[in-house]
């Protein structure tokens, strides 16, 4: 048996990555019910049928999936490469299901609402929640689940004993397990040794998991590695805090979390690093976050009082939140759960994990 680490795999990422690669877009130019051209991109289709025809015909988007056998074979290759490259003594897979407490936390925009299909969008609209979202984004739909989603799910459950997690996301569960392993190792050795000898590796490509100190393995394909993406990363407690609190300010639009207008994660991280450097007695991260939101609210309200233009979503935030309420909502949406106690509470006011 291998003496390597226990590896817990974000199988959700494997499922979506492979499923999406197997789904190939194709665009059809339609004249009434007759197909007059097919191409893999809109640009190619325009070149194929000509600009004039393209401008006057109906464009239909379809998904043509690779054979399911290809998807399952790719899944096996990815998982066995994870096992091999981490020298795993044990490998556990975790899959998410649809229920997630963040969907109830989000009041401004539906959590991951930028990824839904048109049908799902209409179902959400019927609930009467998120009035701003439905007014401003009536045509922003995602592609939904990949074609082979169910087949990949079944394969990983039957072949690799993958476990389905409900109520929280897979990365929450992985963060909880990593925190347990980190706490165990930290009690027995110095921090640098603890990071490398906590006996657990997170295998994922989800940047959110870098909120948690420990060992992170990026399982992206070989071409990503050749482009300079590292396989392994040791996330220190300091870097984990910076990753969490900078995202608590910037939000995450990949998950439909707005944050502070105009502030990128990189920009927030730079400000936070400077604040840590300037602090003599140590930085209260939660108060730092509130300060950023308070400053933004103050500047934006000044603009509104002077009748200057602001984005509709920003105006909506100013009219429906105070800065602490809004900051707390964003924090709860980006924060990964760390202990089983927190599953009930979901998120603590302060980040006391490290």
mmCIF file of C-alpha atoms in Angstrom:
data_model
loop_
_atom_site.group_PDB
_atom_site.id
_atom_site.type_symbol
_atom_site.label_atom_id
_atom_site.label_comp_id
_atom_site.label_asym_id
_atom_site.label_seq_id
_atom_site.Cartn_x
_atom_site.Cartn_y
_atom_site.Cartn_z
ATOM 1 C CA UNK A 1 0.000 0.000 0.000
ATOM 2 C CA UNK A 2 1.183 3.482 -0.792
ATOM 3 C CA UNK A 3 2.548 5.616 2.038
ATOM 4 C CA UNK A 4 1.281 8.720 0.295
ATOM 5 C CA UNK A 5 -1.473 11.071 1.445
ATOM 6 C CA UNK A 6 -5.205 10.659 1.530
ATOM 7 C CA UNK A 7 -6.558 12.606 -1.449
ATOM 8 C CA UNK A 8 -10.057 14.039 -1.491
ATOM 9 C CA UNK A 9 -11.234 14.929 -4.975
ATOM 10 C CA UNK A 10 -13.586 17.684 -6.024
ATOM 11 C CA UNK A 11 -15.427 15.335 -8.354
ATOM 12 C CA UNK A 12 -17.889 18.106 -9.262
ATOM 13 C CA UNK A 13 -15.052 19.836 -11.072
ATOM 14 C CA UNK A 14 -14.104 16.612 -12.838
ATOM 15 C CA UNK A 15 -17.711 16.030 -13.880
ATOM 16 C CA UNK A 16 -18.238 19.521 -15.297
ATOM 17 C CA UNK A 17 -14.794 19.835 -16.853
ATOM 18 C CA UNK A 18 -15.086 16.598 -18.816
ATOM 19 C CA UNK A 19 -18.752 17.068 -19.603
ATOM 20 C CA UNK A 20 -18.229 20.549 -21.005
ATOM 21 C CA UNK A 21 -15.221 19.471 -23.085
ATOM 22 C CA UNK A 22 -17.340 16.702 -24.614
ATOM 23 C CA UNK A 23 -20.120 19.138 -25.527
ATOM 24 C CA UNK A 24 -19.381 20.880 -28.806
ATOM 25 C CA UNK A 25 -21.336 23.949 -29.846
ATOM 26 C CA UNK A 26 -22.635 24.179 -33.362
ATOM 27 C CA UNK A 27 -24.566 27.003 -34.980
ATOM 28 C CA UNK A 28 -27.153 26.552 -37.709
ATOM 29 C CA UNK A 29 -28.280 29.197 -40.177
ATOM 30 C CA UNK A 30 -31.988 28.610 -40.832
ATOM 31 C CA UNK A 31 -34.164 29.834 -43.692
ATOM 32 C CA UNK A 32 -37.629 28.977 -42.427
ATOM 33 C CA UNK A 33 -37.210 25.283 -41.533
ATOM 34 C CA UNK A 34 -34.355 24.677 -43.962
ATOM 35 C CA UNK A 35 -30.767 24.534 -42.698
ATOM 36 C CA UNK A 36 -28.512 26.495 -45.041
ATOM 37 C CA UNK A 37 -25.274 26.343 -43.085
ATOM 38 C CA UNK A 38 -23.632 24.713 -40.052
ATOM 39 C CA UNK A 39 -20.442 25.801 -38.242
ATOM 40 C CA UNK A 40 -18.808 25.494 -34.826
ATOM 41 C CA UNK A 41 -18.790 29.265 -34.162
ATOM 42 C CA UNK A 42 -20.920 32.241 -35.186
ATOM 43 C CA UNK A 43 -17.929 33.798 -36.928
ATOM 44 C CA UNK A 44 -17.326 30.694 -39.014
ATOM 45 C CA UNK A 45 -21.035 30.529 -39.862
ATOM 46 C CA UNK A 46 -21.041 34.155 -41.017
ATOM 47 C CA UNK A 47 -18.059 33.460 -43.281
ATOM 48 C CA UNK A 48 -19.737 30.324 -44.600
ATOM 49 C CA UNK A 49 -23.108 31.811 -45.588
ATOM 50 C CA UNK A 50 -22.014 35.422 -46.121
ATOM 51 C CA UNK A 51 -22.780 38.497 -44.042
ATOM 52 C CA UNK A 52 -25.981 39.427 -45.862
ATOM 53 C CA UNK A 53 -27.532 35.963 -45.533
ATOM 54 C CA UNK A 54 -26.337 35.718 -41.926
ATOM 55 C CA UNK A 55 -27.969 39.043 -41.049
ATOM 56 C CA UNK A 56 -31.337 37.941 -42.453
ATOM 57 C CA UNK A 57 -31.622 34.340 -41.317
ATOM 58 C CA UNK A 58 -32.417 32.719 -37.993
ATOM 59 C CA UNK A 59 -29.419 31.432 -36.027
ATOM 60 C CA UNK A 60 -29.989 28.276 -33.983
ATOM 61 C CA UNK A 61 -27.528 27.034 -31.375
ATOM 62 C CA UNK A 62 -27.185 23.323 -30.667
ATOM 63 C CA UNK A 63 -24.906 21.092 -28.624
ATOM 64 C CA UNK A 64 -23.371 18.043 -30.269
ATOM 65 C CA UNK A 65 -21.887 15.745 -27.632
ATOM 66 C CA UNK A 66 -19.017 13.293 -28.069
ATOM 67 C CA UNK A 67 -19.950 9.631 -27.457
ATOM 68 C CA UNK A 68 -20.560 8.866 -23.789
ATOM 69 C CA UNK A 69 -17.787 6.251 -23.894
ATOM 70 C CA UNK A 70 -15.303 9.044 -24.614
ATOM 71 C CA UNK A 71 -16.506 10.989 -21.588
ATOM 72 C CA UNK A 72 -16.215 7.999 -19.248
ATOM 73 C CA UNK A 73 -12.745 7.140 -20.556
ATOM 74 C CA UNK A 74 -11.603 10.736 -20.040
ATOM 75 C CA UNK A 75 -13.012 10.636 -16.518
ATOM 76 C CA UNK A 76 -11.019 7.495 -15.744
ATOM 77 C CA UNK A 77 -7.824 9.056 -17.116
ATOM 78 C CA UNK A 78 -8.232 12.197 -15.009
ATOM 79 C CA UNK A 79 -8.946 10.279 -11.801
ATOM 80 C CA UNK A 80 -6.154 7.754 -12.290
ATOM 81 C CA UNK A 81 -3.729 10.575 -13.061
ATOM 82 C CA UNK A 82 -4.725 12.231 -9.790
ATOM 83 C CA UNK A 83 -4.067 8.970 -7.965
ATOM 84 C CA UNK A 84 -0.698 8.513 -9.666
ATOM 85 C CA UNK A 85 0.547 12.109 -9.453
ATOM 86 C CA UNK A 86 -0.342 12.468 -5.755
ATOM 87 C CA UNK A 87 0.889 8.969 -4.830
ATOM 88 C CA UNK A 88 -2.430 8.599 -3.024
ATOM 89 C CA UNK A 89 -2.740 5.839 -0.438
ATOM 90 C CA UNK A 90 -6.483 6.506 -0.491
ATOM 91 C CA UNK A 91 -8.659 8.568 -2.827
ATOM 92 C CA UNK A 92 -12.167 9.756 -2.006
ATOM 93 C CA UNK A 93 -14.522 11.480 -4.462
ATOM 94 C CA UNK A 94 -17.270 13.941 -3.558
ATOM 95 C CA UNK A 95 -20.112 15.177 -5.739
ATOM 96 C CA UNK A 96 -22.586 17.977 -5.093
ATOM 97 C CA UNK A 97 -26.349 17.954 -5.519
ATOM 98 C CA UNK A 98 -28.615 20.889 -6.202
ATOM 99 C CA UNK A 99 -29.513 22.065 -2.688
ATOM 100 C CA UNK A 100 -27.232 24.734 -1.242
ATOM 101 C CA UNK A 101 -27.861 27.090 1.681
ATOM 102 C CA UNK A 102 -26.278 30.015 -0.231
ATOM 103 C CA UNK A 103 -29.339 30.144 -2.460
ATOM 104 C CA UNK A 104 -31.285 31.361 0.577
ATOM 105 C CA UNK A 105 -28.535 33.730 1.717
ATOM 106 C CA UNK A 106 -28.331 35.617 -1.590
ATOM 107 C CA UNK A 107 -30.776 38.537 -1.707
ATOM 108 C CA UNK A 108 -29.259 40.806 -4.368
ATOM 109 C CA UNK A 109 -28.634 38.282 -7.142
ATOM 110 C CA UNK A 110 -29.475 34.564 -7.317
ATOM 111 C CA UNK A 111 -26.437 32.506 -6.350
ATOM 112 C CA UNK A 112 -24.917 31.147 -9.579
ATOM 113 C CA UNK A 113 -27.953 32.537 -11.390
ATOM 114 C CA UNK A 114 -25.717 33.443 -14.331
ATOM 115 C CA UNK A 115 -25.341 29.745 -15.159
ATOM 116 C CA UNK A 116 -28.964 28.713 -15.530
ATOM 117 C CA UNK A 117 -30.896 27.704 -18.609
ATOM 118 C CA UNK A 118 -33.782 29.767 -19.981
ATOM 119 C CA UNK A 119 -36.289 27.344 -18.427
ATOM 120 C CA UNK A 120 -34.634 27.554 -15.012
ATOM 121 C CA UNK A 121 -34.479 31.324 -15.311
ATOM 122 C CA UNK A 122 -38.255 31.483 -15.821
ATOM 123 C CA UNK A 123 -38.792 29.187 -12.827
ATOM 124 C CA UNK A 124 -36.662 31.501 -10.684
ATOM 125 C CA UNK A 125 -38.502 34.537 -11.965
ATOM 126 C CA UNK A 126 -41.818 33.030 -10.887
ATOM 127 C CA UNK A 127 -40.639 33.085 -7.258
ATOM 128 C CA UNK A 128 -40.718 36.888 -7.213
ATOM 129 C CA UNK A 129 -37.258 37.110 -5.629
ATOM 130 C CA UNK A 130 -34.356 39.219 -6.906
ATOM 131 C CA UNK A 131 -36.417 41.928 -8.688
ATOM 132 C CA UNK A 132 -33.308 43.754 -9.831
ATOM 133 C CA UNK A 133 -31.861 40.674 -11.505
ATOM 134 C CA UNK A 134 -34.941 39.871 -13.531
ATOM 135 C CA UNK A 135 -35.325 43.474 -14.634
ATOM 136 C CA UNK A 136 -31.742 43.884 -15.801
ATOM 137 C CA UNK A 137 -30.758 40.443 -17.080
ATOM 138 C CA UNK A 138 -33.742 38.811 -18.787
ATOM 139 C CA UNK A 139 -31.639 37.151 -21.497
ATOM 140 C CA UNK A 140 -28.476 36.049 -19.698
ATOM 141 C CA UNK A 141 -28.688 32.275 -19.701
ATOM 142 C CA UNK A 142 -26.068 29.601 -19.168
ATOM 143 C CA UNK A 143 -25.963 26.256 -20.915
ATOM 144 C CA UNK A 144 -27.051 24.180 -17.911
ATOM 145 C CA UNK A 145 -25.646 20.750 -17.202
ATOM 146 C CA UNK A 146 -23.468 19.036 -19.820
ATOM 147 C CA UNK A 147 -24.998 16.219 -21.844
ATOM 148 C CA UNK A 148 -23.149 13.413 -20.064
ATOM 149 C CA UNK A 149 -23.640 14.803 -16.545
ATOM 150 C CA UNK A 150 -25.780 11.891 -15.334
ATOM 151 C CA UNK A 151 -23.583 9.250 -16.986
ATOM 152 C CA UNK A 152 -20.453 10.698 -15.380
ATOM 153 C CA UNK A 153 -22.212 10.859 -12.020
ATOM 154 C CA UNK A 154 -23.254 7.213 -12.220
ATOM 155 C CA UNK A 155 -19.793 6.147 -13.362
ATOM 156 C CA UNK A 156 -17.985 7.859 -10.459
ATOM 157 C CA UNK A 157 -20.450 6.495 -7.896
ATOM 158 C CA UNK A 158 -20.313 2.915 -9.195
ATOM 159 C CA UNK A 159 -16.603 2.766 -10.116
ATOM 160 C CA UNK A 160 -15.044 5.030 -7.451
ATOM 161 C CA UNK A 161 -17.652 5.037 -4.654
ATOM 162 C CA UNK A 162 -18.146 8.790 -5.023
ATOM 163 C CA UNK A 163 -20.250 10.325 -2.251
ATOM 164 C CA UNK A 164 -22.949 12.926 -2.914
ATOM 165 C CA UNK A 165 -23.034 15.944 -0.591
ATOM 166 C CA UNK A 166 -26.293 17.823 -0.024
ATOM 167 C CA UNK A 167 -27.048 21.171 1.617
ATOM 168 C CA UNK A 168 -23.533 22.524 1.225
ATOM 169 C CA UNK A 169 -21.137 22.585 -1.709
ATOM 170 C CA UNK A 170 -18.387 20.078 -2.297
ATOM 171 C CA UNK A 171 -15.734 22.718 -1.679
ATOM 172 C CA UNK A 172 -17.342 23.417 1.733
ATOM 173 C CA UNK A 173 -16.999 19.747 2.622
ATOM 174 C CA UNK A 174 -13.410 19.606 1.382
ATOM 175 C CA UNK A 175 -12.597 22.769 3.343
ATOM 176 C CA UNK A 176 -14.022 21.192 6.512
ATOM 177 C CA UNK A 177 -11.931 18.050 6.047
ATOM 178 C CA UNK A 178 -8.786 20.024 5.233
ATOM 179 C CA UNK A 179 -9.261 22.188 8.335
ATOM 180 C CA UNK A 180 -9.590 19.071 10.509
ATOM 181 C CA UNK A 181 -6.379 17.631 9.053
ATOM 182 C CA UNK A 182 -4.561 20.953 9.399
ATOM 183 C CA UNK A 183 -5.655 21.329 13.043
ATOM 184 C CA UNK A 184 -4.472 17.783 13.801
ATOM 185 C CA UNK A 185 -1.055 18.337 12.216
ATOM 186 C CA UNK A 186 -0.651 21.805 13.696
ATOM 187 C CA UNK A 187 -0.987 20.353 17.200
ATOM 188 C CA UNK A 188 1.905 17.987 16.538
ATOM 189 C CA UNK A 189 4.476 20.014 14.562
ATOM 190 C CA UNK A 190 5.493 23.481 13.441
ATOM 191 C CA UNK A 191 3.361 25.270 10.801
ATOM 192 C CA UNK A 192 5.684 24.542 7.859
ATOM 193 C CA UNK A 193 5.822 20.838 8.668
ATOM 194 C CA UNK A 194 2.096 20.776 9.362
ATOM 195 C CA UNK A 195 1.276 22.031 5.871
ATOM 196 C CA UNK A 196 3.227 19.199 4.289
ATOM 197 C CA UNK A 197 2.367 16.442 6.741
ATOM 198 C CA UNK A 198 -1.288 16.875 7.555
ATOM 199 C CA UNK A 199 -1.953 13.660 5.671
ATOM 200 C CA UNK A 200 -4.498 15.187 3.305
ATOM 201 C CA UNK A 201 -4.436 16.673 -0.196
ATOM 202 C CA UNK A 202 -7.259 18.594 -1.894
ATOM 203 C CA UNK A 203 -7.471 17.744 -5.592
ATOM 204 C CA UNK A 204 -9.410 20.431 -7.433
ATOM 205 C CA UNK A 205 -9.123 23.374 -9.795
ATOM 206 C CA UNK A 206 -11.394 25.592 -7.672
ATOM 207 C CA UNK A 207 -9.579 28.750 -6.544
ATOM 208 C CA UNK A 208 -12.014 29.121 -3.629
ATOM 209 C CA UNK A 209 -10.313 26.220 -1.840
ATOM 210 C CA UNK A 210 -7.228 28.390 -1.492
ATOM 211 C CA UNK A 211 -9.054 30.045 1.432
ATOM 212 C CA UNK A 212 -7.962 27.032 3.483
ATOM 213 C CA UNK A 213 -4.404 26.312 4.701
ATOM 214 C CA UNK A 214 -3.071 22.998 3.508
ATOM 215 C CA UNK A 215 -1.963 21.130 0.431
ATOM 216 C CA UNK A 216 -3.694 21.805 -2.895
ATOM 217 C CA UNK A 217 -3.220 19.709 -6.047
ATOM 218 C CA UNK A 218 -4.313 21.162 -9.386
ATOM 219 C CA UNK A 219 -5.402 18.336 -11.711
ATOM 220 C CA UNK A 220 -5.771 20.370 -14.880
ATOM 221 C CA UNK A 221 -4.549 18.788 -18.128
ATOM 222 C CA UNK A 222 -0.897 18.570 -19.095
ATOM 223 C CA UNK A 223 -1.112 21.555 -21.460
ATOM 224 C CA UNK A 224 -2.020 23.748 -18.480
ATOM 225 C CA UNK A 225 1.061 22.560 -16.629
ATOM 226 C CA UNK A 226 3.239 23.292 -19.618
ATOM 227 C CA UNK A 227 1.820 26.809 -19.589
ATOM 228 C CA UNK A 228 3.217 27.295 -16.090
ATOM 229 C CA UNK A 229 0.299 26.286 -13.860
ATOM 230 C CA UNK A 230 1.798 24.524 -10.814
ATOM 231 C CA UNK A 231 0.572 21.066 -9.812
ATOM 232 C CA UNK A 232 1.091 21.579 -6.101
ATOM 233 C CA UNK A 233 0.580 24.537 -3.842
ATOM 234 C CA UNK A 234 1.061 24.854 -0.102
ATOM 235 C CA UNK A 235 -1.467 27.392 1.154
ATOM 236 C CA UNK A 236 -0.149 29.045 4.310
ATOM 237 C CA UNK A 237 -2.523 30.415 6.977
ATOM 238 C CA UNK A 238 -1.509 33.956 6.021
ATOM 239 C CA UNK A 239 -2.209 33.405 2.314
ATOM 240 C CA UNK A 240 -5.488 31.629 3.119
ATOM 241 C CA UNK A 241 -6.684 34.651 5.102
ATOM 242 C CA UNK A 242 -5.664 37.038 2.322
ATOM 243 C CA UNK A 243 -7.495 34.910 -0.264
ATOM 244 C CA UNK A 244 -10.683 34.819 1.824
ATOM 245 C CA UNK A 245 -10.892 38.443 2.896
ATOM 246 C CA UNK A 246 -9.926 39.929 -0.462
ATOM 247 C CA UNK A 247 -12.723 37.894 -2.051
ATOM 248 C CA UNK A 248 -15.099 39.068 0.694
ATOM 249 C CA UNK A 249 -14.527 42.574 -0.673
ATOM 250 C CA UNK A 250 -14.372 41.910 -4.412
ATOM 251 C CA UNK A 251 -17.122 39.281 -4.626
ATOM 252 C CA UNK A 252 -17.026 36.660 -7.376
ATOM 253 C CA UNK A 253 -18.965 37.255 -10.574
ATOM 254 C CA UNK A 254 -18.317 33.693 -11.762
ATOM 255 C CA UNK A 255 -20.838 32.779 -9.020
ATOM 256 C CA UNK A 256 -22.989 35.898 -9.593
ATOM 257 C CA UNK A 257 -21.672 37.608 -6.418
ATOM 258 C CA UNK A 258 -21.289 41.334 -7.046
ATOM 259 C CA UNK A 259 -19.052 42.674 -4.235
ATOM 260 C CA UNK A 260 -17.755 46.252 -4.422
ATOM 261 C CA UNK A 261 -18.093 47.836 -7.843
ATOM 262 C CA UNK A 262 -14.772 48.216 -9.645
ATOM 263 C CA UNK A 263 -12.712 46.239 -7.122
ATOM 264 C CA UNK A 264 -10.990 43.128 -8.467
ATOM 265 C CA UNK A 265 -9.735 40.338 -6.240
ATOM 266 C CA UNK A 266 -6.176 41.308 -7.171
ATOM 267 C CA UNK A 267 -6.843 44.938 -6.245
ATOM 268 C CA UNK A 268 -8.447 43.958 -2.934
ATOM 269 C CA UNK A 269 -5.581 41.598 -2.171
ATOM 270 C CA UNK A 270 -3.036 44.362 -2.786
ATOM 271 C CA UNK A 271 -4.873 46.696 -0.396
ATOM 272 C CA UNK A 272 -5.185 43.950 2.198
ATOM 273 C CA UNK A 273 -1.497 43.039 2.058
ATOM 274 C CA UNK A 274 -0.656 46.701 2.562
ATOM 275 C CA UNK A 275 -3.080 46.930 5.487
ATOM 276 C CA UNK A 276 -1.479 43.883 7.119
ATOM 277 C CA UNK A 277 1.978 45.420 6.585
ATOM 278 C CA UNK A 278 0.926 48.766 8.068
ATOM 279 C CA UNK A 279 -0.798 47.240 11.083
ATOM 280 C CA UNK A 280 1.326 47.206 14.228
ATOM 281 C CA UNK A 281 -1.065 45.370 16.561
ATOM 282 C CA UNK A 282 -2.493 43.013 13.975
ATOM 283 C CA UNK A 283 -5.370 43.520 11.585
ATOM 284 C CA UNK A 284 -9.016 42.845 12.385
ATOM 285 C CA UNK A 285 -9.983 41.376 9.027
ATOM 286 C CA UNK A 286 -13.725 41.738 9.519
ATOM 287 C CA UNK A 287 -13.427 45.409 10.423
ATOM 288 C CA UNK A 288 -11.111 45.978 7.457
ATOM 289 C CA UNK A 289 -13.821 44.530 5.216
ATOM 290 C CA UNK A 290 -16.481 46.770 6.740
ATOM 291 C CA UNK A 291 -14.237 49.794 6.224
ATOM 292 C CA UNK A 292 -13.970 49.013 2.503
ATOM 293 C CA UNK A 293 -17.756 48.758 2.110
ATOM 294 C CA UNK A 294 -18.377 51.869 4.241
ATOM 295 C CA UNK A 295 -16.019 53.883 2.036
ATOM 296 C CA UNK A 296 -17.712 52.628 -1.133
ATOM 297 C CA UNK A 297 -21.205 53.390 0.201
ATOM 298 C CA UNK A 298 -20.140 56.890 1.233
ATOM 299 C CA UNK A 299 -18.582 57.738 -2.128
ATOM 300 C CA UNK A 300 -21.511 56.287 -4.065
ATOM 301 C CA UNK A 301 -24.111 58.110 -2.004
ATOM 302 C CA UNK A 302 -22.232 61.353 -2.633
ATOM 303 C CA UNK A 303 -22.524 60.688 -6.359
ATOM 304 C CA UNK A 304 -26.242 60.012 -6.031
ATOM 305 C CA UNK A 305 -26.741 63.205 -4.034
ATOM 306 C CA UNK A 306 -24.974 65.113 -6.797
ATOM 307 C CA UNK A 307 -27.182 63.431 -9.439
ATOM 308 C CA UNK A 308 -24.200 61.692 -10.999
ATOM 309 C CA UNK A 309 -24.764 58.474 -12.902
ATOM 310 C CA UNK A 310 -24.091 55.148 -11.219
ATOM 311 C CA UNK A 311 -24.829 51.616 -12.404
ATOM 312 C CA UNK A 312 -28.439 50.523 -11.814
ATOM 313 C CA UNK A 313 -27.293 47.616 -9.646
ATOM 314 C CA UNK A 314 -25.222 49.977 -7.486
ATOM 315 C CA UNK A 315 -28.183 52.298 -7.049
ATOM 316 C CA UNK A 316 -30.329 49.321 -6.063
ATOM 317 C CA UNK A 317 -27.768 48.292 -3.435
ATOM 318 C CA UNK A 318 -27.700 51.800 -1.962
ATOM 319 C CA UNK A 319 -31.483 51.905 -1.749
ATOM 320 C CA UNK A 320 -31.955 48.453 -0.197
ATOM 321 C CA UNK A 321 -28.943 47.822 2.068
ATOM 322 C CA UNK A 322 -26.764 49.446 4.661
ATOM 323 C CA UNK A 323 -23.079 48.760 4.172
ATOM 324 C CA UNK A 324 -22.787 46.172 6.964
ATOM 325 C CA UNK A 325 -25.787 44.151 5.738
ATOM 326 C CA UNK A 326 -24.411 44.070 2.229
ATOM 327 C CA UNK A 327 -20.874 43.202 3.383
ATOM 328 C CA UNK A 328 -22.261 40.331 5.484
ATOM 329 C CA UNK A 329 -24.260 38.922 2.566
ATOM 330 C CA UNK A 330 -21.210 38.853 0.290
ATOM 331 C CA UNK A 331 -19.049 37.332 3.025
ATOM 332 C CA UNK A 332 -21.496 34.494 3.627
ATOM 333 C CA UNK A 333 -21.599 33.766 -0.109
ATOM 334 C CA UNK A 334 -17.822 33.550 -0.611
ATOM 335 C CA UNK A 335 -16.878 31.952 2.727
ATOM 336 C CA UNK A 336 -16.119 28.221 2.815
ATOM 337 C CA UNK A 337 -17.329 26.342 5.869
ATOM 338 C CA UNK A 338 -14.521 25.068 8.086
ATOM 339 C CA UNK A 339 -16.000 22.994 10.934
ATOM 340 C CA UNK A 340 -19.062 20.864 11.475
ATOM 341 C CA UNK A 341 -20.248 23.329 14.102
ATOM 342 C CA UNK A 342 -20.352 25.961 11.399
ATOM 343 C CA UNK A 343 -22.624 23.901 9.180
ATOM 344 C CA UNK A 344 -25.457 24.805 11.553
ATOM 345 C CA UNK A 345 -24.429 28.428 11.912
ATOM 346 C CA UNK A 346 -23.044 28.637 8.350
ATOM 347 C CA UNK A 347 -20.640 31.449 9.031
ATOM 348 C CA UNK A 348 -19.108 33.150 12.042
ATOM 349 C CA UNK A 349 -18.781 36.912 12.279
ATOM 350 C CA UNK A 350 -15.020 36.548 12.637
ATOM 351 C CA UNK A 351 -12.792 34.070 10.866
ATOM 352 C CA UNK A 352 -11.359 32.165 13.844
ATOM 353 C CA UNK A 353 -10.201 29.091 11.965
ATOM 354 C CA UNK A 354 -6.482 29.859 12.226
#
